[in-house]
Coordinates of C-alpha atoms and ligand atoms in Angstrom, one line a residue:
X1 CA 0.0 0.0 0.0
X2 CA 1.2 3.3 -0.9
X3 CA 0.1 6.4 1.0
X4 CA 2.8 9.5 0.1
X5 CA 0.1 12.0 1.1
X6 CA 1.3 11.7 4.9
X7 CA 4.1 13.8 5.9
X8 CA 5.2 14.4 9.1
X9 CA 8.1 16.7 10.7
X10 CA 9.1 13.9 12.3
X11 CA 8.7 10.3 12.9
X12 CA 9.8 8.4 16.3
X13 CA 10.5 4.9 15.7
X14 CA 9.4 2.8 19.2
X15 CA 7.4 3.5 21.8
X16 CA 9.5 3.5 25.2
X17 CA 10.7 6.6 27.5
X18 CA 13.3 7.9 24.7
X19 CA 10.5 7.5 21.9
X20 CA 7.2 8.5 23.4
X21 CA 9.3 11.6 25.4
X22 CA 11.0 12.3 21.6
X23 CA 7.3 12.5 20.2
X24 CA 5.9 14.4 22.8
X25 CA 8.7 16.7 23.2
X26 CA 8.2 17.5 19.3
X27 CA 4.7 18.0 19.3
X28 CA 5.1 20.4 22.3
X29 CA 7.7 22.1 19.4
X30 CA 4.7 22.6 17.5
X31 CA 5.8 19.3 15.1
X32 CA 3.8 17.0 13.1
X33 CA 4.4 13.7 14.8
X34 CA 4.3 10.3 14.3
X35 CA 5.1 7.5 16.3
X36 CA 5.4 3.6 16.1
X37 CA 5.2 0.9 18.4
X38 CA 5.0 -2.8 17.7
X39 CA 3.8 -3.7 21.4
X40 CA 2.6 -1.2 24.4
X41 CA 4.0 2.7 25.1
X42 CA 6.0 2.6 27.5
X43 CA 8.6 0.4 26.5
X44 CA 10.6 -2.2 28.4
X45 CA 10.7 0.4 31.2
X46 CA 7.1 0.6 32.2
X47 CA 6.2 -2.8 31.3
X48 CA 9.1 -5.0 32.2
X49 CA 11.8 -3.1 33.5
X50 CA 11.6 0.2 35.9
X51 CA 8.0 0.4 37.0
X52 CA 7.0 -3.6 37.7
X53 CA 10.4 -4.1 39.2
X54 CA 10.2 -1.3 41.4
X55 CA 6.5 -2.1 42.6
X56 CA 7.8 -5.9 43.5
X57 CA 10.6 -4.2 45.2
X58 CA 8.3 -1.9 47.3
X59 CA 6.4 -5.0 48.6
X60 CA 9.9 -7.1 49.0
X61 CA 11.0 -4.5 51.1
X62 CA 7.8 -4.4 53.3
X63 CA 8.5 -8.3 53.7
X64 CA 12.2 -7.2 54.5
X65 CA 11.4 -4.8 57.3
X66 CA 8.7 -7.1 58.8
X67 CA 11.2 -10.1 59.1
X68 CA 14.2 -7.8 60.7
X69 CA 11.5 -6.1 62.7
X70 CA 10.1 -9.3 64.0
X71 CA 13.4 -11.3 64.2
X72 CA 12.5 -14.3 62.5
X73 CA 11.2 -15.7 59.4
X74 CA 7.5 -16.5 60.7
X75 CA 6.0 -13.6 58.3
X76 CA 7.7 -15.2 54.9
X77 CA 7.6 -18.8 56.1
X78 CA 3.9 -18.6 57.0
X79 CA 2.9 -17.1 53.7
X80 CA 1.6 -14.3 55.3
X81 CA 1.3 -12.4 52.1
X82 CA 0.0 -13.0 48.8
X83 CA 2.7 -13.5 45.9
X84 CA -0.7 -13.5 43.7
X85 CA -2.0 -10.6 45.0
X86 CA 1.3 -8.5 44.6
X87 CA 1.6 -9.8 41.3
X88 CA -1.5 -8.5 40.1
X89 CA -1.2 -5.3 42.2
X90 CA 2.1 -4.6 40.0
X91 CA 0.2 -5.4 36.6
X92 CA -2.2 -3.0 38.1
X93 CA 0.4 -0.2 38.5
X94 CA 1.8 -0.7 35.1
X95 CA -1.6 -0.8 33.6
X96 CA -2.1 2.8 34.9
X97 CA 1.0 4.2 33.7
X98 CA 0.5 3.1 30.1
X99 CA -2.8 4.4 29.9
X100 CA -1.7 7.6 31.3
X101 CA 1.6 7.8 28.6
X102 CA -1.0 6.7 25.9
X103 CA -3.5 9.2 27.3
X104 CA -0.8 12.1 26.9
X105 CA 0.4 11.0 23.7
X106 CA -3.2 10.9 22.1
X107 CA -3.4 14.7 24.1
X108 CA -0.8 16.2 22.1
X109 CA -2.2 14.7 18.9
X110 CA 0.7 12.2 17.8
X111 CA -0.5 9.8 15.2
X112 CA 0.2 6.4 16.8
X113 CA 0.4 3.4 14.2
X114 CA 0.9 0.4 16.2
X115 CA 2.7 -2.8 15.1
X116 CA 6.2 -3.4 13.0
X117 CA 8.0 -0.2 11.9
X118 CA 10.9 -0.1 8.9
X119 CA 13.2 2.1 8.0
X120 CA 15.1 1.7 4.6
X121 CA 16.1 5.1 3.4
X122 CA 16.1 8.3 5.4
X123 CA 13.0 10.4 5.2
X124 CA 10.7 7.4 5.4
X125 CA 9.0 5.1 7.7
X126 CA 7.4 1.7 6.6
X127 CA 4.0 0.9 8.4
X128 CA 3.0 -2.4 10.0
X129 CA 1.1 -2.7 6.3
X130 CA 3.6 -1.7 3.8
X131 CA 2.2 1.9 3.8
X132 CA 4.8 4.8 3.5
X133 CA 5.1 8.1 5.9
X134 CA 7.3 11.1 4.9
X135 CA 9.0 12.4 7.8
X136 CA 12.1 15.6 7.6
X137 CA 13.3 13.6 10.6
X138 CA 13.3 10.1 11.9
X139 CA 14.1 9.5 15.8
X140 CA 14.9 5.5 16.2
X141 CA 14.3 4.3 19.7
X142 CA 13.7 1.2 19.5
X143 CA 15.1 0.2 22.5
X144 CA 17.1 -3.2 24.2
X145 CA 16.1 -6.5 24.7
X146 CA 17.5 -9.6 27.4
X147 CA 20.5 -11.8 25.7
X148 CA 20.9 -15.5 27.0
X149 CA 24.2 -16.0 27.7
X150 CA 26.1 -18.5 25.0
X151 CA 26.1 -21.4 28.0
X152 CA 25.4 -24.7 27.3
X153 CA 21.9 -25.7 28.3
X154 CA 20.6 -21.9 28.8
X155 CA 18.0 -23.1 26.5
X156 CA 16.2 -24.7 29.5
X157 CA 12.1 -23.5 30.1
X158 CA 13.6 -22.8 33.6
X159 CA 16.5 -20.2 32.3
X160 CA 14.5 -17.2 32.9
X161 CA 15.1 -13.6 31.4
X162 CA 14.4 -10.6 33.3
X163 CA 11.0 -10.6 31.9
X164 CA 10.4 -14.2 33.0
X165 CA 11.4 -13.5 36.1
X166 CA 8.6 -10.6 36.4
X167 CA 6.0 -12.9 35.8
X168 CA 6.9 -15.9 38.2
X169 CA 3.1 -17.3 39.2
X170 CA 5.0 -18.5 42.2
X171 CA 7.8 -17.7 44.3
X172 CA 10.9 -20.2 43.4
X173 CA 12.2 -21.7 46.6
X174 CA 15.9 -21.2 45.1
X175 CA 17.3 -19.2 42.6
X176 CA 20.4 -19.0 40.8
X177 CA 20.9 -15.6 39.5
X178 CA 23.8 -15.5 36.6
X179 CA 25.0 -11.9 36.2
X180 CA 25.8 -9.6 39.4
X181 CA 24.8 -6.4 37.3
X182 CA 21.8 -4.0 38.7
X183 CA 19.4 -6.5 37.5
X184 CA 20.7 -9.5 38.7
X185 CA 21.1 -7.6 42.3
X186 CA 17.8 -6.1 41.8
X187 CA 15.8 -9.2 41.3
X188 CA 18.2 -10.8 44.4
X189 CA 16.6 -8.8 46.3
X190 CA 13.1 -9.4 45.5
X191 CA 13.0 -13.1 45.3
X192 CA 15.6 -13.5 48.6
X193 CA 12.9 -10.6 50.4
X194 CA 9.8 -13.3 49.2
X195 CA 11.5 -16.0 50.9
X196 CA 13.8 -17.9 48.1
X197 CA 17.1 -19.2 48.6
X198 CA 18.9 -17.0 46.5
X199 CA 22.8 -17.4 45.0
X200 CA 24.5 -14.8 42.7
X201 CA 27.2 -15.9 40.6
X202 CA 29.2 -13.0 39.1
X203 CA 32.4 -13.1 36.5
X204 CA 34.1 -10.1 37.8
X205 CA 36.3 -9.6 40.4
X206 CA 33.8 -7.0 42.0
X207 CA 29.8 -6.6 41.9
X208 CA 29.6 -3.5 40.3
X209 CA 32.7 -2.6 39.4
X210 CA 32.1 0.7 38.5
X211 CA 31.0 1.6 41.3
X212 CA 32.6 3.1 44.7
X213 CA 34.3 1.0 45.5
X214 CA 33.0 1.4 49.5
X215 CA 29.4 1.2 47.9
X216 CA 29.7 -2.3 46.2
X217 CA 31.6 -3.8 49.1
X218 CA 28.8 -2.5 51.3
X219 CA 26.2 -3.5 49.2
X220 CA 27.6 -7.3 49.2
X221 CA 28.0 -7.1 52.7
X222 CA 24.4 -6.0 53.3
X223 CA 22.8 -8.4 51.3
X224 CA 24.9 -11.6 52.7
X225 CA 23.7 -10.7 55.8
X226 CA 19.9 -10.9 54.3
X227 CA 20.9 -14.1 53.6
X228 CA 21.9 -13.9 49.7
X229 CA 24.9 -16.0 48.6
X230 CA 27.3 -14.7 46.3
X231 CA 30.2 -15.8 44.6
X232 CA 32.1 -13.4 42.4
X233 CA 34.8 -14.4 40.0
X234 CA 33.4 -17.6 38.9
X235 CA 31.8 -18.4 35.5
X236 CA 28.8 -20.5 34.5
X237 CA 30.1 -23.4 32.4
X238 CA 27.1 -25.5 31.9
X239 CA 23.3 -26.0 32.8
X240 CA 21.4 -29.2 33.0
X241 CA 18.0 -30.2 33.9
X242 CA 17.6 -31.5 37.2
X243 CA 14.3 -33.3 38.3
X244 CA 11.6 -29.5 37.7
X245 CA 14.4 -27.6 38.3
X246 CA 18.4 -27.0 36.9
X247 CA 21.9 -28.1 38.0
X248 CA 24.4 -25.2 37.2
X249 CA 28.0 -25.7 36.9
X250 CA 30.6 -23.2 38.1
X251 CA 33.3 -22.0 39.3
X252 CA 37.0 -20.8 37.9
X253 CA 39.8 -22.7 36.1
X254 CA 41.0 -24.7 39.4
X255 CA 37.8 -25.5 40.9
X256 CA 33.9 -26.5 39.9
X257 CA 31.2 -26.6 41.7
X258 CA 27.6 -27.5 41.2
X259 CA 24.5 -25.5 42.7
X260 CA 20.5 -26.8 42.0
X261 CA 17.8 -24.5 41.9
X262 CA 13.9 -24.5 41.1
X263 CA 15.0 -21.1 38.5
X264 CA 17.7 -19.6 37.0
X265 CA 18.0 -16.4 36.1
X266 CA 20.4 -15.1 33.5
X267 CA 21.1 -11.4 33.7
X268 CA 23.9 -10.8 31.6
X269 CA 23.3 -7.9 29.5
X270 CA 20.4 -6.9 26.5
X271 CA 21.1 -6.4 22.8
X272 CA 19.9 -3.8 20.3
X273 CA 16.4 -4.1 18.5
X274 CA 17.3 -3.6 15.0
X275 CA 15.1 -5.7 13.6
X276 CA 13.1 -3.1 11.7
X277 CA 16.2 -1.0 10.5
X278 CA 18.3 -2.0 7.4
X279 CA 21.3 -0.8 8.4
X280 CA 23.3 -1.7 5.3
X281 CA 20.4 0.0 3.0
X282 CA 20.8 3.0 5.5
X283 CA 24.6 3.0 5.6
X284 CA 23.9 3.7 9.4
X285 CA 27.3 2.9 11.4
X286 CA 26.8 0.6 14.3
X287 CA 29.4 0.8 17.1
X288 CA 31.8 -2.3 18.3
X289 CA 29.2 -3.8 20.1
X290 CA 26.2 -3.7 17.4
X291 CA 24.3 -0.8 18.7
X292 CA 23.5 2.0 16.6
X293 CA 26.4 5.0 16.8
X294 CA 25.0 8.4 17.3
X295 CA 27.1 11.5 18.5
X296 CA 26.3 13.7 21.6
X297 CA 24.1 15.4 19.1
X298 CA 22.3 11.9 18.9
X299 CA 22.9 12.4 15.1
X300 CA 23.8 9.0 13.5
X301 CA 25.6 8.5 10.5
X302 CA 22.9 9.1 8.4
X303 CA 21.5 12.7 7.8
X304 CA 18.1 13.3 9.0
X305 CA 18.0 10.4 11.6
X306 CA 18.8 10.4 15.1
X307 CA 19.0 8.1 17.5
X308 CA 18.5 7.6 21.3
X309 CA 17.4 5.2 24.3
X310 CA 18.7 1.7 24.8
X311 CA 19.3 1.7 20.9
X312 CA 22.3 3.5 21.6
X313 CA 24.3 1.2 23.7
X314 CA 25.6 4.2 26.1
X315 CA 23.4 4.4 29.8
X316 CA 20.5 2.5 29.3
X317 CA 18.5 4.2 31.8
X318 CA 15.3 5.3 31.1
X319 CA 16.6 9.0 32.4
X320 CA 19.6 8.3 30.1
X321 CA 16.3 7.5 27.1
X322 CA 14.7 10.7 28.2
X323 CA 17.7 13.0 28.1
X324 CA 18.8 11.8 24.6
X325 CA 15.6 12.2 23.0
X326 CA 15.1 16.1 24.4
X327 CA 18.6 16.6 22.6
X328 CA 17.7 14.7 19.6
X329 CA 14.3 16.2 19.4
X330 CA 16.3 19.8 20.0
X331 CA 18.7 19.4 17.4
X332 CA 16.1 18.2 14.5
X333 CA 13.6 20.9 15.6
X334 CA 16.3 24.3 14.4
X335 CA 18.4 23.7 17.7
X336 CA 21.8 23.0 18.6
X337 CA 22.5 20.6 22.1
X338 CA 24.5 18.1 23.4
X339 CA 23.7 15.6 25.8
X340 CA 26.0 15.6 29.0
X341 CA 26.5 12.5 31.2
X342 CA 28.8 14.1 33.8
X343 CA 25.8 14.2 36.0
X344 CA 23.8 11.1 35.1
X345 CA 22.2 9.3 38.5
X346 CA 23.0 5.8 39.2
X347 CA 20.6 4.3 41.4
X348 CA 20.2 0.5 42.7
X349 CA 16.6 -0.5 44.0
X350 CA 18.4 -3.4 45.8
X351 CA 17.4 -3.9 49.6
X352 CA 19.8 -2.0 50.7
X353 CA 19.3 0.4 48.1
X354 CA 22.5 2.7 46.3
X355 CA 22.5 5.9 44.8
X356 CA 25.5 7.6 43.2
X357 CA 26.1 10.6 41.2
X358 CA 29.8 11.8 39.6
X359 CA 33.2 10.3 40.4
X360 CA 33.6 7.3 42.6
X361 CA 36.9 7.4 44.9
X362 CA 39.0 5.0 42.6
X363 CA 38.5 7.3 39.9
X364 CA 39.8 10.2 41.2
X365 CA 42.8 8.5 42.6
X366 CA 43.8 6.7 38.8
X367 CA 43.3 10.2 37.7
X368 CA 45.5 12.1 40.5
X369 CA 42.9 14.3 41.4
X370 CA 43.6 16.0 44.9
X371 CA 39.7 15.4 46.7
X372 CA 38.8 15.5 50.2
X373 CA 36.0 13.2 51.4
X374 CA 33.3 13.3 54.2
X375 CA 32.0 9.7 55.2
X376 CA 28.6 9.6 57.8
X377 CA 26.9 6.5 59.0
X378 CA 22.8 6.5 58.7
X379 CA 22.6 5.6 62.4
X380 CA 24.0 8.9 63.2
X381 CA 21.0 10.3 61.8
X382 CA 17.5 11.2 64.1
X383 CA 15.6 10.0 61.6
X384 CA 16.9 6.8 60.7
X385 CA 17.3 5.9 64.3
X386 CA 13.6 6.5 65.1
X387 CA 12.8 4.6 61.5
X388 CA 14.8 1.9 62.4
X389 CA 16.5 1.9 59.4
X390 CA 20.5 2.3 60.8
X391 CA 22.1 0.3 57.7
X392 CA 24.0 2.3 55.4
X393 CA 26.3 5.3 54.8
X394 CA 26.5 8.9 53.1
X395 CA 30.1 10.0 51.3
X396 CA 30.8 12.9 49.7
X397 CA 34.0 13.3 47.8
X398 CA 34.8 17.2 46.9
X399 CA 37.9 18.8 45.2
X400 CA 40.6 19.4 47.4
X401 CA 41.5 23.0 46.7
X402 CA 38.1 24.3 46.3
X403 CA 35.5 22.1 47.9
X404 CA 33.5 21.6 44.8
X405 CA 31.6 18.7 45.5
X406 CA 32.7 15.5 42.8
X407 CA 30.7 12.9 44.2
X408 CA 28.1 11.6 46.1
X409 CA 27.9 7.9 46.9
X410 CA 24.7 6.5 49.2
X411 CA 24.0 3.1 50.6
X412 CA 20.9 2.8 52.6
X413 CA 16.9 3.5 53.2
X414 CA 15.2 5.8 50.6
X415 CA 19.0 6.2 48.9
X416 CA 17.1 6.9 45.5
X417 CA 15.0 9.8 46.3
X418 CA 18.1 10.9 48.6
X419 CA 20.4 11.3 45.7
X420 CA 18.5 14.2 44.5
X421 CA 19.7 17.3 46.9
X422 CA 23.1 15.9 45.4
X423 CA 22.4 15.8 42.0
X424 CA 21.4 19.7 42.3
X425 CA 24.0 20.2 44.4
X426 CA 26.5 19.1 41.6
X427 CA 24.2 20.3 38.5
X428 CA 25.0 23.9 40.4
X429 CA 28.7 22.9 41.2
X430 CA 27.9 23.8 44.8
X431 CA 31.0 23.2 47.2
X432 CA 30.7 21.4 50.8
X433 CA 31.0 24.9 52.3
X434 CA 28.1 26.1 50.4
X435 CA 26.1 22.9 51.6
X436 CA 27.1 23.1 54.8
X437 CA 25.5 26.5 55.1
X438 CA 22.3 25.5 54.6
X439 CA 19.4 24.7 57.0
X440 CA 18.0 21.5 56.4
X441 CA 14.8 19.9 58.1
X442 CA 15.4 18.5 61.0
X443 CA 14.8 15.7 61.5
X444 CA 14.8 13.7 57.7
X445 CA 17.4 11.6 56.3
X446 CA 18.4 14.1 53.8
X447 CA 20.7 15.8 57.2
X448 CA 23.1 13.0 56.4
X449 CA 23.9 15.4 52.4
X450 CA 24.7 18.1 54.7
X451 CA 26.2 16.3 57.7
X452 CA 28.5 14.7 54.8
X453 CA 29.7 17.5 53.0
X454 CA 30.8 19.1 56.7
X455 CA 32.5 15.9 57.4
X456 CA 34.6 16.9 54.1
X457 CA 35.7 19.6 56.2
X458 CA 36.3 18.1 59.3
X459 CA 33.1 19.6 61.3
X460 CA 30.7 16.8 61.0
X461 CA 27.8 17.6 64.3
X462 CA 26.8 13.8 65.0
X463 CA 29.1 11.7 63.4
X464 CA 33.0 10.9 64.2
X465 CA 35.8 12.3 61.8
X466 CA 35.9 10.2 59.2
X467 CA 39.5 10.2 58.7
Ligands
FAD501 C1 14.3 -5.4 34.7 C2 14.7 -4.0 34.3 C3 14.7 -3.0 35.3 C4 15.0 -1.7 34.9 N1 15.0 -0.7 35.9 C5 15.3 0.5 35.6 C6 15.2 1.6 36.5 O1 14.8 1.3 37.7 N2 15.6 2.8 36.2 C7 16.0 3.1 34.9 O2 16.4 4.3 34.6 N3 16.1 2.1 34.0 C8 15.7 0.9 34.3 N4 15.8 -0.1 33.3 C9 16.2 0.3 31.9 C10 15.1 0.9 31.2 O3 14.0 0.1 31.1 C11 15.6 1.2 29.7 O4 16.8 2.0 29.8 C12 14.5 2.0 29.0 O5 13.3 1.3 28.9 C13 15.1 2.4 27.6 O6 14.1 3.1 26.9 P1 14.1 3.1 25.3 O7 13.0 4.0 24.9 O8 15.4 3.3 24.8 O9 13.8 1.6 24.9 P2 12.6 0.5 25.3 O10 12.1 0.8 26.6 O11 13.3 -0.8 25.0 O12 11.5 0.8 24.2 C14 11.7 0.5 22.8 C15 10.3 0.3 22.2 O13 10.5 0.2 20.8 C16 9.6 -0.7 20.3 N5 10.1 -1.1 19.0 C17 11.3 -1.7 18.7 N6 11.5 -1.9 17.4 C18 10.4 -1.4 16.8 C19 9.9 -1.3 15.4 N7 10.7 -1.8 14.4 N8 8.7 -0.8 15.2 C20 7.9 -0.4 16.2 N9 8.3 -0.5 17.5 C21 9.5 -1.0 17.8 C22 9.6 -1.8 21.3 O14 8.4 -2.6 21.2 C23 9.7 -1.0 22.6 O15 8.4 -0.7 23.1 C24 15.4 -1.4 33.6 C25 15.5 -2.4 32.6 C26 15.1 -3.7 33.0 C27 15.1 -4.8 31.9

């Protein structure tokens, strides 16, 4: 079908945060818009990725702070909550959230063709039925998906992906979780919360090696003590099935060792969705890992198309999506922007959670830079005392000669929505002195920003000197 009568300013290929924020973004730029999404709006990060892991993560923690409140294991072992319930409460949630994205969309009058999209040759979209859409600009966000890891046996029905593992009917009574990345740790901590016997097996030295290096030691530390095993340094060498459940073989060079579990989960990393996009036709360069190259600009090698999200490579965050599709949007609408990642949030919904903005201590000692640092425990904090939530710490690296705050690294209760004050803080370039000079509310967890940038200068209140 041919249908060269509709032309657009600009079309947005995929439907997650960098795509529907791309198309809204435009039409707010007083662009014609069209958009394409073969499944739901919202993307992998409000229907299997940010939102349904986050709600299971809510209710894991609950489960979490009942059992340490209590002392024992009486709430989990006498199934004292409803896995089913929580399951349909988080389908709930994400149901909500697409209809709100798809109710805004429709508000700023996007065209929205739903199924398969193409792209051949700039300036033109393929529909779902062969039809054709002109378009100035094209915007590909087609996003990420899960990659099994090339292990024997991974094939299994019980090898989940992240997206499997969402959608457990019940809760495995052990799980092997391949991959000590954010969503390996992530899903650690919901499953070991809900009562199963949970073992991480990471490659690396280190979880999270880019990281703090306090944080991810913390963070290990932390979730042993919740009862999580993990092994780092040891690769999967082979799954096999084992009565409903698998065997997994590991270990290093020297030494193998087997585990069992009910589930595995492998979360070792996505891939690119370029299914849709001929990137020979195109001539559109892809960088060394397969993912579509695209400048700070979010221009790609071809004219006219830009790319940004998951597609990418780069972040993939969904605040990482957002950002590059305000500066691609920017840039194809008469502007001229980069995007910047100096500032980009890091957070881990794990049980303890992290948060982490700018350099991490390692960093600035490979580079030489002369930094001063401010380190405060949570349970010097009124409000995490009378919370009972005590685990964790606040550090704040600054720049030795002039205080300028470089980093901000956070283990502990509400660490996410703490990394904020930071994030302006260092958005601003805002020094410890400056921070300390503030009047904050007393008495909220968010004392421990300000208590930690006076411990970079030696005149913590309620904490010891750190060094
Ligand atoms: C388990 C999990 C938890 C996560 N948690 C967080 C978190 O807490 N915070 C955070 O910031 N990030 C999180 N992420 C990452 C986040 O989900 C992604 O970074 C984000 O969704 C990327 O957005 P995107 O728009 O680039 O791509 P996607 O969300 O992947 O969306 C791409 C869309 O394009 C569509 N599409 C692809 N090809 C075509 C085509 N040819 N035609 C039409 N449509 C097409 C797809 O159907 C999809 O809907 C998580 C990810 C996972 C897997």
């Amino acid at each position: 079908m041919n249908n060269r009568n509709e032309t657009y300013d600009v079309a947005v290929v995929g439907g997650g945060p960098g795509g529907y924020s791309a198309a809204i973004r435009a039409a707010q730029a007083g662009k014609k818009v069209i958009l394409f999404e073969q499944e739901k709006l919202g993307g992998v990060c409000l229907n299997v990725g940010c939102i349904p892991t986050k709600y299971l993560l809510e209710k894991a923690a609950l489960v979490d702070r009942i059992a340490r409140d209590t002392q024992n294991n009486i709430f989990r072992e006498a199934g004292l909550f409803s896995w089913k319930k929580i399951q349909s409460g988080k389908d709930t949630a994400v149901k909500k959230l697409v209809s709100g994205v798809e109710g805004i969309v429709a508000g700023h009058k996007i065209k929205i063709v739903k199924g398969h999209a193409k792209v051949n040759r700039a300036g033109t979209v393929e529909g779902p039925n062969g039809e054709e859409f002109l378009a100035d600009s094209i915007i590909l966000a087609t996003g990420s998906r899960p990659v099994m890891p090339p292990i024997p046996g991974a094939d299994n029905p019980n090898v989940l992906d992240s997206s499997g593992a969402l959608m457990q009917g019940n809760i495995p009574r052990s799980l092997v979780i391949i991959g000590g990345g954010v969503i390996g740790l992530e899903f650690a901590s919901i499953y070991g919360a809900m009562g199963s016997e949970v073992t991480v097996l990471e490659m690396l030295p280190a979880l999270l090696p880019n990281e703090d290096s306090d944080l991810s030691l913390a963070l290990r530390q932390a979730m042993e003590k919740r009862g999580i095993h993990i092994h780092i340094g040891v690769r999967v060498e082979e799954i096999t099935p084992d009565g409903d459940g698998c065997t997994v073989r590991y270990g290093t060079n020297d030494k193998q060792k087997t585990i069992t579990a009910d589930k595995i989960l492998a979360a070792v990393g996505r891939k690119p969705n370029l299914e849709g996009i001929d990137v020979s036709a195109l001539g559109l360069k892809l960088d060394g890992k397969g993912y579509i190259a695209a400048n700070k600009r979010q221009e790609t090698s071809v004219p006219g198309i830009y790319a940004a999200g998951d597609v990418t490579g780069g972040w993939q965050l969904a605040h990482a999506a957002y950002a590059e599709a305000d500066t691609a949007v920017a840039n194809c609408t008469g502007g001229s922007v980069e995007t910047s990642y100096e500032t980009i949030p890091r957070c881990i919904y794990s049980l303890p959670q992290l948060a982490s903005v700018g350099a991490a201590e390692q960093q600035l000692k490979e580079k030489n830079i002369g930094y001063k640092k401010g380190v405060v425990p949570y349970m010097s904090n009124g409000k995490a005392i009378v919370s009972e939530e005590p685990e964790g710490f606040v550090k704040i690296l600054c720049a030795e000669k002039t205080g300028e705050v470089l980093g901000v690294h956070m283990m502990g209760s509400h660490a996410t929505e703490l990394l904020s004050p930071a994030l302006v803080a260092m958005n601003m370039h805002a020094t410890v002195e400056t921070l300390a000079g503030m009047i904050f509310p007393h008495p909220t967890l968010s004392e421990l920003f300000k208590e930690a940038a006076m411990a970079c200068m030696d005149r913590a209140l309620h904490s010891k000197p750190s060094r």
